[in-house]
XYZ file of C-alpha atoms in Angstrom:
589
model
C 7.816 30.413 -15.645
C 5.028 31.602 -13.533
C 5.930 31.949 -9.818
C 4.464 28.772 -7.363
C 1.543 28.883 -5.490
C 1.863 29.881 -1.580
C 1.046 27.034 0.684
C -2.183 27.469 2.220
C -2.043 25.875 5.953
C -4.713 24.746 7.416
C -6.272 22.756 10.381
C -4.969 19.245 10.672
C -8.045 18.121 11.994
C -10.327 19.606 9.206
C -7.835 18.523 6.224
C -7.294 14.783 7.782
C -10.644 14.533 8.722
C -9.392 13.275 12.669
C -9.847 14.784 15.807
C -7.014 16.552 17.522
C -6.116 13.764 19.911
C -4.704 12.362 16.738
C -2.769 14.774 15.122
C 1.095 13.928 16.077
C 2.568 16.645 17.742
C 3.664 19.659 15.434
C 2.011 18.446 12.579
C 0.980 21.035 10.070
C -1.063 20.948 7.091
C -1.718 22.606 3.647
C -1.955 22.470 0.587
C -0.413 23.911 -3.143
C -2.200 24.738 -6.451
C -0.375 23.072 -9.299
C -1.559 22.966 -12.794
C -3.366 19.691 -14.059
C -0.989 19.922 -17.506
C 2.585 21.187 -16.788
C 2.504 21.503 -20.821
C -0.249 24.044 -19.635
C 0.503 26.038 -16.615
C -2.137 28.551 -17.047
C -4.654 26.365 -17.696
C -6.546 23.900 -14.875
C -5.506 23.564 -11.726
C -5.724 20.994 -8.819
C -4.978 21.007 -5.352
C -2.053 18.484 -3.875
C -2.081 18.390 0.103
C 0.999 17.953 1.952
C 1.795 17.463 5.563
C 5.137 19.016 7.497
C 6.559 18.054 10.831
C 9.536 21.071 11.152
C 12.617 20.500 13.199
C 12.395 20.136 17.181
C 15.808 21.888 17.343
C 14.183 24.905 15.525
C 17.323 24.444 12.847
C 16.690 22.052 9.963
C 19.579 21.118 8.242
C 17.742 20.173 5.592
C 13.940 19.519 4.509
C 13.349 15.735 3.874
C 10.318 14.970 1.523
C 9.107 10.737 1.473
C 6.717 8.679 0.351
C 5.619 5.140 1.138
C 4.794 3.990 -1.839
C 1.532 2.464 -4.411
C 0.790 3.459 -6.304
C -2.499 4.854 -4.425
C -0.808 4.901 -0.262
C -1.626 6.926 1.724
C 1.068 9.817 2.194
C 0.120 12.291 4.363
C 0.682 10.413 8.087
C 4.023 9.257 6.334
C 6.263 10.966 8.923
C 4.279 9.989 12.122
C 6.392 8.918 14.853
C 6.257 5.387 15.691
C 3.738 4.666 18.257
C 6.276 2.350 20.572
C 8.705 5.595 20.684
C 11.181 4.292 18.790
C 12.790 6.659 16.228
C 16.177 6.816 14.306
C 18.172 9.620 16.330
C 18.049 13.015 15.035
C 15.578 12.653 12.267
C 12.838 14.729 13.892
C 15.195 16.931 15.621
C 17.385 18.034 12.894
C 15.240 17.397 9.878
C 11.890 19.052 8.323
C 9.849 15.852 7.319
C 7.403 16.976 4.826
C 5.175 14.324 2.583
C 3.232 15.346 -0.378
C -0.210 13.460 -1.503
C -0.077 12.326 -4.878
C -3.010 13.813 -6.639
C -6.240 11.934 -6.956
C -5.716 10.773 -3.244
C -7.626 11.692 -0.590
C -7.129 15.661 0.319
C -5.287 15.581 -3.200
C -8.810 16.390 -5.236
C -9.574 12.660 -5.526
C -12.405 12.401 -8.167
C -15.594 9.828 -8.062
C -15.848 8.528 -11.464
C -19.413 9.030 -13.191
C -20.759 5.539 -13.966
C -22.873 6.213 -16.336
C -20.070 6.335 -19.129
C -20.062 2.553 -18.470
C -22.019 0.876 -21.362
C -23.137 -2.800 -22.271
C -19.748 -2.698 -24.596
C -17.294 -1.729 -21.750
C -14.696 -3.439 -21.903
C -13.048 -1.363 -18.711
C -15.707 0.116 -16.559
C -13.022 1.812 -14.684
C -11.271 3.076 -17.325
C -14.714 4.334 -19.296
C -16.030 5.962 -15.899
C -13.130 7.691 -14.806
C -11.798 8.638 -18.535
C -15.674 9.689 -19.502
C -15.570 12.233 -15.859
C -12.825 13.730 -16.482
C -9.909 12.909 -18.861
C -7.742 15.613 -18.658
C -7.422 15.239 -14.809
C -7.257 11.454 -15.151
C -4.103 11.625 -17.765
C -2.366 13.439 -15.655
C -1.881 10.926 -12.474
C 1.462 9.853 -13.550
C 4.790 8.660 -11.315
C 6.268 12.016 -13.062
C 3.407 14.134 -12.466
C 3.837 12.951 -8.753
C 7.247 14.385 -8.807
C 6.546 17.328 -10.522
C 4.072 17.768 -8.025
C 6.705 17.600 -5.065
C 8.898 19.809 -6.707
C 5.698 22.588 -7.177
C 5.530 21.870 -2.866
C 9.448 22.463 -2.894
C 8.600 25.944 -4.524
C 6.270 26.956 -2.234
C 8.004 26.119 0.800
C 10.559 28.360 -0.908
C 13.394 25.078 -0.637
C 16.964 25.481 -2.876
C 16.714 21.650 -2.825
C 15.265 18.759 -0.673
C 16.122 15.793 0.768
C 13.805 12.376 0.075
C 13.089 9.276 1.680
C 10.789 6.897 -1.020
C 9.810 3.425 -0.065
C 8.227 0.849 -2.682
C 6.769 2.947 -5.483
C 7.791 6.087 -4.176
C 11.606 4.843 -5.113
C 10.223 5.229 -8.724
C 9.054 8.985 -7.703
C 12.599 9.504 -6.201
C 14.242 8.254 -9.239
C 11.530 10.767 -11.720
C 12.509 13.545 -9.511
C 16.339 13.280 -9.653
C 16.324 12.513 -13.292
C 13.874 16.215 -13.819
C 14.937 18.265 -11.026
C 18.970 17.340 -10.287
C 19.527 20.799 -9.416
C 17.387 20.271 -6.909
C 18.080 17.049 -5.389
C 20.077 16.629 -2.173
C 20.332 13.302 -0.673
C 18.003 10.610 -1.140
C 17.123 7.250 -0.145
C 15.728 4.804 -2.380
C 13.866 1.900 0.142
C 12.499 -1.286 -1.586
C 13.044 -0.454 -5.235
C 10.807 -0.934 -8.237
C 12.481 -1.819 -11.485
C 12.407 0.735 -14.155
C 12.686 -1.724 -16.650
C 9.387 -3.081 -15.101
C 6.742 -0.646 -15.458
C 3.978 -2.039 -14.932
C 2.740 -5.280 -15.615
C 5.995 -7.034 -15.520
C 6.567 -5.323 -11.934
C 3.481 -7.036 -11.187
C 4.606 -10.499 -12.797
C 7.564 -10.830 -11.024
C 6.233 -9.533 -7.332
C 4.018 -12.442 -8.087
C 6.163 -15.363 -8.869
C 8.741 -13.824 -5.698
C 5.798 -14.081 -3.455
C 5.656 -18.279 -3.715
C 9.540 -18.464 -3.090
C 9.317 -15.994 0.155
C 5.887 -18.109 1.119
C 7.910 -21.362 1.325
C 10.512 -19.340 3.494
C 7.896 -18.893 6.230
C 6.464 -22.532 6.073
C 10.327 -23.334 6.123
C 10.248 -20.985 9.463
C 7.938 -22.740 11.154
C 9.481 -26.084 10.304
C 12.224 -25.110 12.209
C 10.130 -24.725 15.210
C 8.603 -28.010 14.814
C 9.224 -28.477 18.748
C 6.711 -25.759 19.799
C 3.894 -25.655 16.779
C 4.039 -29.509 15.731
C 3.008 -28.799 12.194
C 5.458 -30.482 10.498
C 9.382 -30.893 10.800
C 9.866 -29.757 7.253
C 8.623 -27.346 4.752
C 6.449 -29.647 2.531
C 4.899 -30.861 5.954
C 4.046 -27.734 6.595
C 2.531 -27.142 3.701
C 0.239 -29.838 3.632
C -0.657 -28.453 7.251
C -1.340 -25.053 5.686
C -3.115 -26.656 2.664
C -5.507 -28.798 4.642
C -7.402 -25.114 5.656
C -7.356 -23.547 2.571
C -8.238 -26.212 0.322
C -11.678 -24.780 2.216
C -11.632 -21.377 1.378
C -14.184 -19.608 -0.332
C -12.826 -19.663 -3.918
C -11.254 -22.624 -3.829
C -8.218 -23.946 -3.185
C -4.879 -22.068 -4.037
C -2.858 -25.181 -5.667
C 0.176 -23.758 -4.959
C 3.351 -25.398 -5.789
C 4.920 -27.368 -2.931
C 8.617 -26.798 -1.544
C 10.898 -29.406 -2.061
C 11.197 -32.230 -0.382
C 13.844 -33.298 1.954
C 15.115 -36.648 3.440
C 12.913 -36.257 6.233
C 9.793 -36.240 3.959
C 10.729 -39.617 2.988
C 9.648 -42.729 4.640
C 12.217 -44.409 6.742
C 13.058 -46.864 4.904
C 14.300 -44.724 1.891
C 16.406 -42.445 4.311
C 20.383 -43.418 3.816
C 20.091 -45.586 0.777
C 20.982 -45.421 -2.714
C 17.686 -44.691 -3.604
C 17.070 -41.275 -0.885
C 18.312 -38.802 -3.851
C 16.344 -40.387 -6.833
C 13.403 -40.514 -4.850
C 13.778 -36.769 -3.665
C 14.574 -36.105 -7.638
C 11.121 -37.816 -8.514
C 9.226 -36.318 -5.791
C 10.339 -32.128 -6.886
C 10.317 -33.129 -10.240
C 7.189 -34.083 -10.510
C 5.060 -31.985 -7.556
C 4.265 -29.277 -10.499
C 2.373 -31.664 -12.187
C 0.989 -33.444 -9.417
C -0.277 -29.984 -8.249
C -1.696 -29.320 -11.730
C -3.479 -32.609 -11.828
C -4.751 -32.178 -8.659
C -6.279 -28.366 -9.541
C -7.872 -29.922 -12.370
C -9.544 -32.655 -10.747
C -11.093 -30.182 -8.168
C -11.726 -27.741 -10.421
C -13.820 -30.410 -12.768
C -15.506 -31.708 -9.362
C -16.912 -27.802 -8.883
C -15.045 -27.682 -5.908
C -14.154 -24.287 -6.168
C -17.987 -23.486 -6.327
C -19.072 -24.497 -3.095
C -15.970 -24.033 -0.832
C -17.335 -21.870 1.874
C -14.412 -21.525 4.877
C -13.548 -17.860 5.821
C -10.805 -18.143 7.764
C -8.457 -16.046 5.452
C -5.533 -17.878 5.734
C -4.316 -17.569 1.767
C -4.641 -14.326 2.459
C -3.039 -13.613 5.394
C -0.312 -15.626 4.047
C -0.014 -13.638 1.069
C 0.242 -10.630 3.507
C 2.925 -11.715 5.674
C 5.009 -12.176 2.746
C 5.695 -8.078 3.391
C 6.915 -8.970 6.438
C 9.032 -11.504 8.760
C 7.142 -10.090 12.384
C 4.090 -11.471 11.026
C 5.139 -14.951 10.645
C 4.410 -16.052 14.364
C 0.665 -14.644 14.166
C 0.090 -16.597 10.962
C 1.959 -19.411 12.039
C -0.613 -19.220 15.505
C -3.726 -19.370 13.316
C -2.132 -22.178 11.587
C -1.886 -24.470 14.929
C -5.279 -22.998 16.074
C -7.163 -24.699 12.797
C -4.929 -27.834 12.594
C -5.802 -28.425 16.476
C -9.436 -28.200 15.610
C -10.108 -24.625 16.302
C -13.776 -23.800 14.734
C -13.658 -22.569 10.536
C -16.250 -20.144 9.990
C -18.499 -21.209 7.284
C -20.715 -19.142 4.869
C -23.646 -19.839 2.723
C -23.506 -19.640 -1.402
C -24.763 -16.091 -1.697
C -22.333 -14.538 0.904
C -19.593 -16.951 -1.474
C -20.720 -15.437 -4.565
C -20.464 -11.585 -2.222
C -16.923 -12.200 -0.943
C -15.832 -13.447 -4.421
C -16.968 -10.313 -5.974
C -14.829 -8.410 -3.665
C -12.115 -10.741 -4.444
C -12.205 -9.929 -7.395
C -12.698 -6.069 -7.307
C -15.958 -6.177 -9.020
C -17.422 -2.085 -7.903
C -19.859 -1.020 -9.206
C -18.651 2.754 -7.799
C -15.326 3.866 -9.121
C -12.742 6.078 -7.407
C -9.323 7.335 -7.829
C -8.432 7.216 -4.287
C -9.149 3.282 -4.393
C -8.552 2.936 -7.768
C -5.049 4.390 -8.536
C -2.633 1.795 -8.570
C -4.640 0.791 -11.633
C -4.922 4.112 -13.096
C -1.453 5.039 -12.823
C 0.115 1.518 -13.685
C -2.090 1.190 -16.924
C -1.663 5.447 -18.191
C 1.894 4.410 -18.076
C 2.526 0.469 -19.308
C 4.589 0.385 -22.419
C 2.778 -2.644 -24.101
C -0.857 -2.960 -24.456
C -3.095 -5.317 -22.717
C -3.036 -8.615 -24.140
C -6.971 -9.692 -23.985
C -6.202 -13.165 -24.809
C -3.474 -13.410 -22.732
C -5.756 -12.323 -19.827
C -8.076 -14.902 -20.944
C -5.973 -18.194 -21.453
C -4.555 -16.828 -17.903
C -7.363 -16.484 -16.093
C -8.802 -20.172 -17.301
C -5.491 -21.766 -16.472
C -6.452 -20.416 -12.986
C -10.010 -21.355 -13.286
C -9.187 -24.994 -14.326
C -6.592 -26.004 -11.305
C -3.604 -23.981 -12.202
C -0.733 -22.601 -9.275
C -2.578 -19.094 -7.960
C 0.436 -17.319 -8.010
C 1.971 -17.805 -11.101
C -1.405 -17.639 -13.194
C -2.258 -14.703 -11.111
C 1.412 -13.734 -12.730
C 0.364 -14.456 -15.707
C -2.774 -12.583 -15.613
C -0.551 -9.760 -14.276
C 2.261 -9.919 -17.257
C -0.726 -9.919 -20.040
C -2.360 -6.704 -18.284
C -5.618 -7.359 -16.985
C -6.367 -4.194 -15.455
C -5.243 -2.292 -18.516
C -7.508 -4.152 -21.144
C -9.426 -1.395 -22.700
C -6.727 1.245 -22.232
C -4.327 2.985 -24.070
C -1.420 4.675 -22.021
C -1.210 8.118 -22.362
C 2.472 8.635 -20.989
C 5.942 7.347 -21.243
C 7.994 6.596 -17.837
C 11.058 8.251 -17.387
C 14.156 6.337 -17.759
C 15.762 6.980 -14.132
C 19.604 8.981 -15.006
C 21.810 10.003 -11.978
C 24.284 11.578 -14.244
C 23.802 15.009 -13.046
C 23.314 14.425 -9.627
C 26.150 16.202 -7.029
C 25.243 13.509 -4.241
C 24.249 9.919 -6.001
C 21.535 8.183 -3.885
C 21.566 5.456 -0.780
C 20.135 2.108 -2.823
C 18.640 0.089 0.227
C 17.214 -3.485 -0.648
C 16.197 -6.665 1.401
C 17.636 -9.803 -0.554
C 14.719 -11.683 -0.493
C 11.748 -8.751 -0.692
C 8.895 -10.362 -2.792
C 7.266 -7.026 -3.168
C 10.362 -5.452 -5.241
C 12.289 -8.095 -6.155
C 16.086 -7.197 -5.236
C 16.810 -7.045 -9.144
C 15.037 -3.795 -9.383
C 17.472 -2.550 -6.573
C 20.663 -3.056 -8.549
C 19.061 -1.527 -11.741
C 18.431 1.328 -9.570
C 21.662 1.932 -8.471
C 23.237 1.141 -11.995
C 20.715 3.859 -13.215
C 21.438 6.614 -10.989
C 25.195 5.762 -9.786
C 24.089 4.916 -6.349
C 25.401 2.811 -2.922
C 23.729 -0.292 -2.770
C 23.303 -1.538 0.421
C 21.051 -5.176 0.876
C 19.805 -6.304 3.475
C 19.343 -9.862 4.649
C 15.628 -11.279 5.352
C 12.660 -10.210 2.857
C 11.116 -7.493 5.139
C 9.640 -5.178 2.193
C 10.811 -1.616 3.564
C 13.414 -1.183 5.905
C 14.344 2.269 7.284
C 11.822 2.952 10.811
C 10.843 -0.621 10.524
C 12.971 -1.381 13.699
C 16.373 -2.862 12.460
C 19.195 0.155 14.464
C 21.718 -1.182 11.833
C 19.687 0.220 8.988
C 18.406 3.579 10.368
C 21.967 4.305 11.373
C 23.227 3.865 7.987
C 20.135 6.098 6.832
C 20.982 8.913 9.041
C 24.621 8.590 8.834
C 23.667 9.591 5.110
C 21.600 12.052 5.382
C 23.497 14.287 8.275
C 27.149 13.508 6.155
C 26.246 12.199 2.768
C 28.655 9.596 3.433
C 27.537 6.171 2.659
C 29.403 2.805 1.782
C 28.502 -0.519 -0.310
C 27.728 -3.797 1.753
C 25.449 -5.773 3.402
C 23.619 -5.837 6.946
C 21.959 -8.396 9.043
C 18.660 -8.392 8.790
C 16.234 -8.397 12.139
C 16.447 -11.277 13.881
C 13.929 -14.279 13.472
C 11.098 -13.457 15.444
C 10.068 -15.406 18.442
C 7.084 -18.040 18.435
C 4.228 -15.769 20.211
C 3.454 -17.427 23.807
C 1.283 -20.355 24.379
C -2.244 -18.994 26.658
C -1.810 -20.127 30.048
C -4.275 -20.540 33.218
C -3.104 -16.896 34.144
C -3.903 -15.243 30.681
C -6.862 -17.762 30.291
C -8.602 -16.581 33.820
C -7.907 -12.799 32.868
C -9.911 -13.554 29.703
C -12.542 -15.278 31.264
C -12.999 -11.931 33.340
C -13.547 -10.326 30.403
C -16.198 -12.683 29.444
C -14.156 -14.783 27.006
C -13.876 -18.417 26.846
C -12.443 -21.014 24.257
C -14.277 -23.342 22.616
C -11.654 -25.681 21.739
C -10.033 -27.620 23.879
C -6.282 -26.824 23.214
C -6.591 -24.518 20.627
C -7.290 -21.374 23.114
C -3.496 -22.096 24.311
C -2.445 -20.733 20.255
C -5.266 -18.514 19.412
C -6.642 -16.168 22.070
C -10.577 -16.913 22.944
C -13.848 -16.610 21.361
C -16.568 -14.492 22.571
C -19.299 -16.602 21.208
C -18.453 -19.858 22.898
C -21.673 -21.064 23.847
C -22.529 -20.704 19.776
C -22.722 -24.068 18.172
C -20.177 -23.863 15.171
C -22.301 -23.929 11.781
C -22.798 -27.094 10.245
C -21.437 -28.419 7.369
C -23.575 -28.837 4.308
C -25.729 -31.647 3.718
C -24.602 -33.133 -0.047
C -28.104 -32.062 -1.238
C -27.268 -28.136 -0.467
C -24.095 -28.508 -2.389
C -25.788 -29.841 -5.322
C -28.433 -27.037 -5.243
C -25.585 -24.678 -4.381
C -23.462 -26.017 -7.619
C -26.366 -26.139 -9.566
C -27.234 -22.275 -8.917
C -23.199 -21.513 -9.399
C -23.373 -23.291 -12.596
C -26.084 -20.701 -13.874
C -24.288 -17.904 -12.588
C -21.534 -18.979 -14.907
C -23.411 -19.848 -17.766
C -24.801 -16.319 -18.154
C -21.667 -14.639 -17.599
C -20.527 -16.820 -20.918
C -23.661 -15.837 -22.564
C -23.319 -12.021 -22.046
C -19.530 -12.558 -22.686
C -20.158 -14.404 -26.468
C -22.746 -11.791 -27.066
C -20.392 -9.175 -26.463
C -17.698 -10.853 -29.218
C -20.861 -9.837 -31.839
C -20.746 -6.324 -31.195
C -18.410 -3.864 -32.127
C -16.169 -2.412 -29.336
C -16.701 1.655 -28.351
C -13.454 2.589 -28.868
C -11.797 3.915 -25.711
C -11.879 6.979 -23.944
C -7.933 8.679 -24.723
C -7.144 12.494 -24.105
C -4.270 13.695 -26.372
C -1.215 14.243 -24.361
């Protein structure tokens, strides 16, 4: 085996591209010549760029490699100390904290994808660019190239074994590495963890159908607060609350499910009788095809053509599904727009732009964007199912639930139509570990749904411990319970099975008063909305009127031009049935 490749350091602020006021303190850089083909160590090679933070005591007691995840995060500010100050005791002092870039990330020889490989018969412009550019290079990003890439770092740094810390994808890193490289393998943490029996597009699937479930725990959140936001003393008020504003949104509405409903969603009358139970029974039993009924009738009434609303709330509420701290900000926009705070409001061709970007539609193609689809598709099992992606994707379009169509899509494969994989996951084994790894998991995480957490730790003999709440990561996130079990593991090795308490609920943010109102006004801010600047902060552009709505003759000239667009996507769609497929781009492996 031919000897590894010496690091070669160099400036932070060259390599990260920031200026030095940046650069956390003892943060060096470099980066490691690996070969493009393990299979093929003498043949191409590529450049993977790590970052180190050594030990402020001057003795590590060990080297601890991590990763946040992906596929396609950002590794190299992984180790960065918190910017409030708060970090788990002893990890910088008695720890080397080193984080490798997978390659094809930026600093990690990302590669922009020629374009011109893309032909009239594409049927996956990303895959046909990037495959056509290079496909050698673009076989090789893989979850176990990723650790065979951290154990070529490991080499150079001239480490006997390492320690690891993987969040999110980078559990499924964690997991290659062990299973490769036991010999080298100390402790490691697996944080948020990705079913191995899920790669890819069922990972995706069920992320997406845990995502409504953790979505009605924050509109259950705020119905507990009823007494300070006033948006409804029960989830399914809530909802409707939530679903007024994005009924608007540029797309069209989400038709999401609703939550159950409870007594107090009945009228009084009901409430205490014989007939409160049947009538919750009829109102859940029936509110999936209510919702269905309802997504068709907007979807045949074009609605979802000429909705032009920005305010982002589906997708902020998608977002705070990662987290519980973000449920008071989204809950504050929420009580801004119900108390008449001003929508933003677009006109058809900016629709038709932020749909496109919705949708991912690029016409420039690059791995350090691209690669949670160019890892999760080299590596899927099963082949895309085109017609599943179809019927999918016109459930959607005709009024079906966004999230579990969007599932749907997900389970068929849509980014991976057009491509073959070229590699096999690893199935994860722990066997010949000497220290089995700390399984962390949050019991209601809709990112990695807890059931990839006890495969895990089945997998590679490990000590589960959950975590209550749905926070998606947990070690450095700011619950002392957790990052004392972490270190207590990775100074002993010593770690037991159980559960901890989650964070605690986080506090409604505060209501704007005179005082913070005045300081704003200083500032030359002002709120438009009587009310709504005690939820939401100000607005710069008060004296702006807010954009009118739409006169019923622009909608019909906005539907009508909509209506074309769609019509000549069918066109060039049936067209393309008529022609024989190129048959796609696929490097022997």
């Amino acid at each position: 085996m031919a000897a590894a490749a010496p690091v070669e350091w160099q400036d932070c602020t060259e390599m990260l591209g920031i200026e030095a006021e940046y650069v956390p303190a003892g943060l060096e850089c470099g980066t490691v010549e690996v070969p493009v083909d393990y299979a093929a160590p003498d043949g191409a090679k590529t450049d993977i760029a790590l970052t180190r933070i050594k030990a402020t005591s001057g003795q590590a007691r060990s080297a601890v490699f991590g990763n946040p995840g992906g596929p396609g995060n950002y590794a190299l500010n992984f180790w960065s100390p918190a910017t409030d100050g708060a970090t788990p005791a002893g990890l910088y002092e008695n720890h080397d904290l080193v984080a490798v870039q997978p390659r094809g990330l930026y600093g990690s020889n990302p590669l922009v994808c020629d374009v011109a490989f893309v032909g009239p018969t594409t049927v996956n412009p990303l895959h046909d660019a990037c495959y056509g550019t290079d496909p050698a290079y673009m076989a090789s990003m893989t979850t176990e190239n990723a650790a065979r890439d951290m154990n070529a770092v490991r080499e150079s740094l001239g480490l006997a074994k390492i320690d690891y810390v993987g969040v999110s994808y980078g559990t499924a890193i964690g997991t290659d590495y062990a299973t490769l490289f036991p010999q080298h393998t100390g402790r490691m943490v697996l944080d948020s963890n990705t079913n191995p029996d899920w790669r890819w597009s069922a990972q995706a699937e069920q992320t997406a159908m845990a995502k409504e479930q953790r979505i009605n725990d924050m509109f259950a959140w705020i119905a507990e607060r009823d007494d300070y936001y006033g948006l409804g003393d029960t989830p399914l008020k809530v909802f409707y609350s939530w679903k007024w504003i994005t009924d608007q949104e540029v797309g069209g509405p989400a038709n999401l499910t609703p939550p159950p409903a409870q007594t107090r969603d009945l009228p009084v009358e009901l409430r205490g009788t014989p007939l409160e139970q049947p009538a919750i029974d009829a109102i859940n039993g029936s509110a999936p095809a209510r919702a269905r009924v309802e997504g068709f009738a907007r979807a045949a009434a074009l609605q979802g053509l000429t909705n032009n609303a920005t305010t982002g709330m589906f997708d902020s509420t998608v977002g705070a599904t990662y987290s519980e701290q973000a449920w008071p900000m989204l809950a504050h926009m929420l009580k801004y727009y119900n108390d008449g705070g001003r929508i933003a409001r677009v006109d058809y061709p900016t629709v038709a732009l932020i749909i496109a970007a919705q949708e991912n539609r690029s016409p420039v193609y690059r791995t350090d964007i691209e690669m949670n689809s160019i890892v999760t598709c080299n590596e899927t099992a099963s082949p895309a199912n085109a017609l599943g992606v179809i019927a999918a994707k016109a459930d959607r379009y005709t009024g079906g639930n966004t999230l579990t169509t969007r599932a749907a899509v997900e389970a068929a494969g849509d980014d991976c139509v057009g491509w073959n994989p070229v590699a096999r996951t690893i199935r994860p084994n722990g066997d010949a570990l000497e220290e089995k790894p700390l399984v962390l998991q949050s019991e209601r995480d809709s990112v990695t749904p807890i059931a990839g957490a006890f495969r895990v730790a089945e997998a590679m003999g490990g000590t589960l411990v959950t975590v209550g709440g749905g926070d998606h990561g947990l070690f450095r996130m700011g619950n002392p319970a957790v990052d004392a079990v972490v270190m207590t593991f990775l100074e002993t090795g010593v770690a037991q099975p159980g559960r901890l308490e989650g964070k605690p609920s986080p506090e409604p943010l505060p209501r704007w008063g005179q005082a913070e109102r005045a300081a704003a006004a200083q500032q030359g801010m002002s709120a438009p909305v009587a009310g709504a600047d005690d939820w939401y902060g100000t607005h710069r552009d008060a004296g702006a009127a807010p954009a009118p709505l739409p006169t019923p003759q622009a909608l019909h000239q906005q539907a009508e031009q909509a209506l074309q667009d769609v019509a000549g996507q069918v066109d060039t769609a049936v067209k393309a049935l008529f022609v024989p497929p190129a048959p796609a781009v696929s490097p022997q492996v």
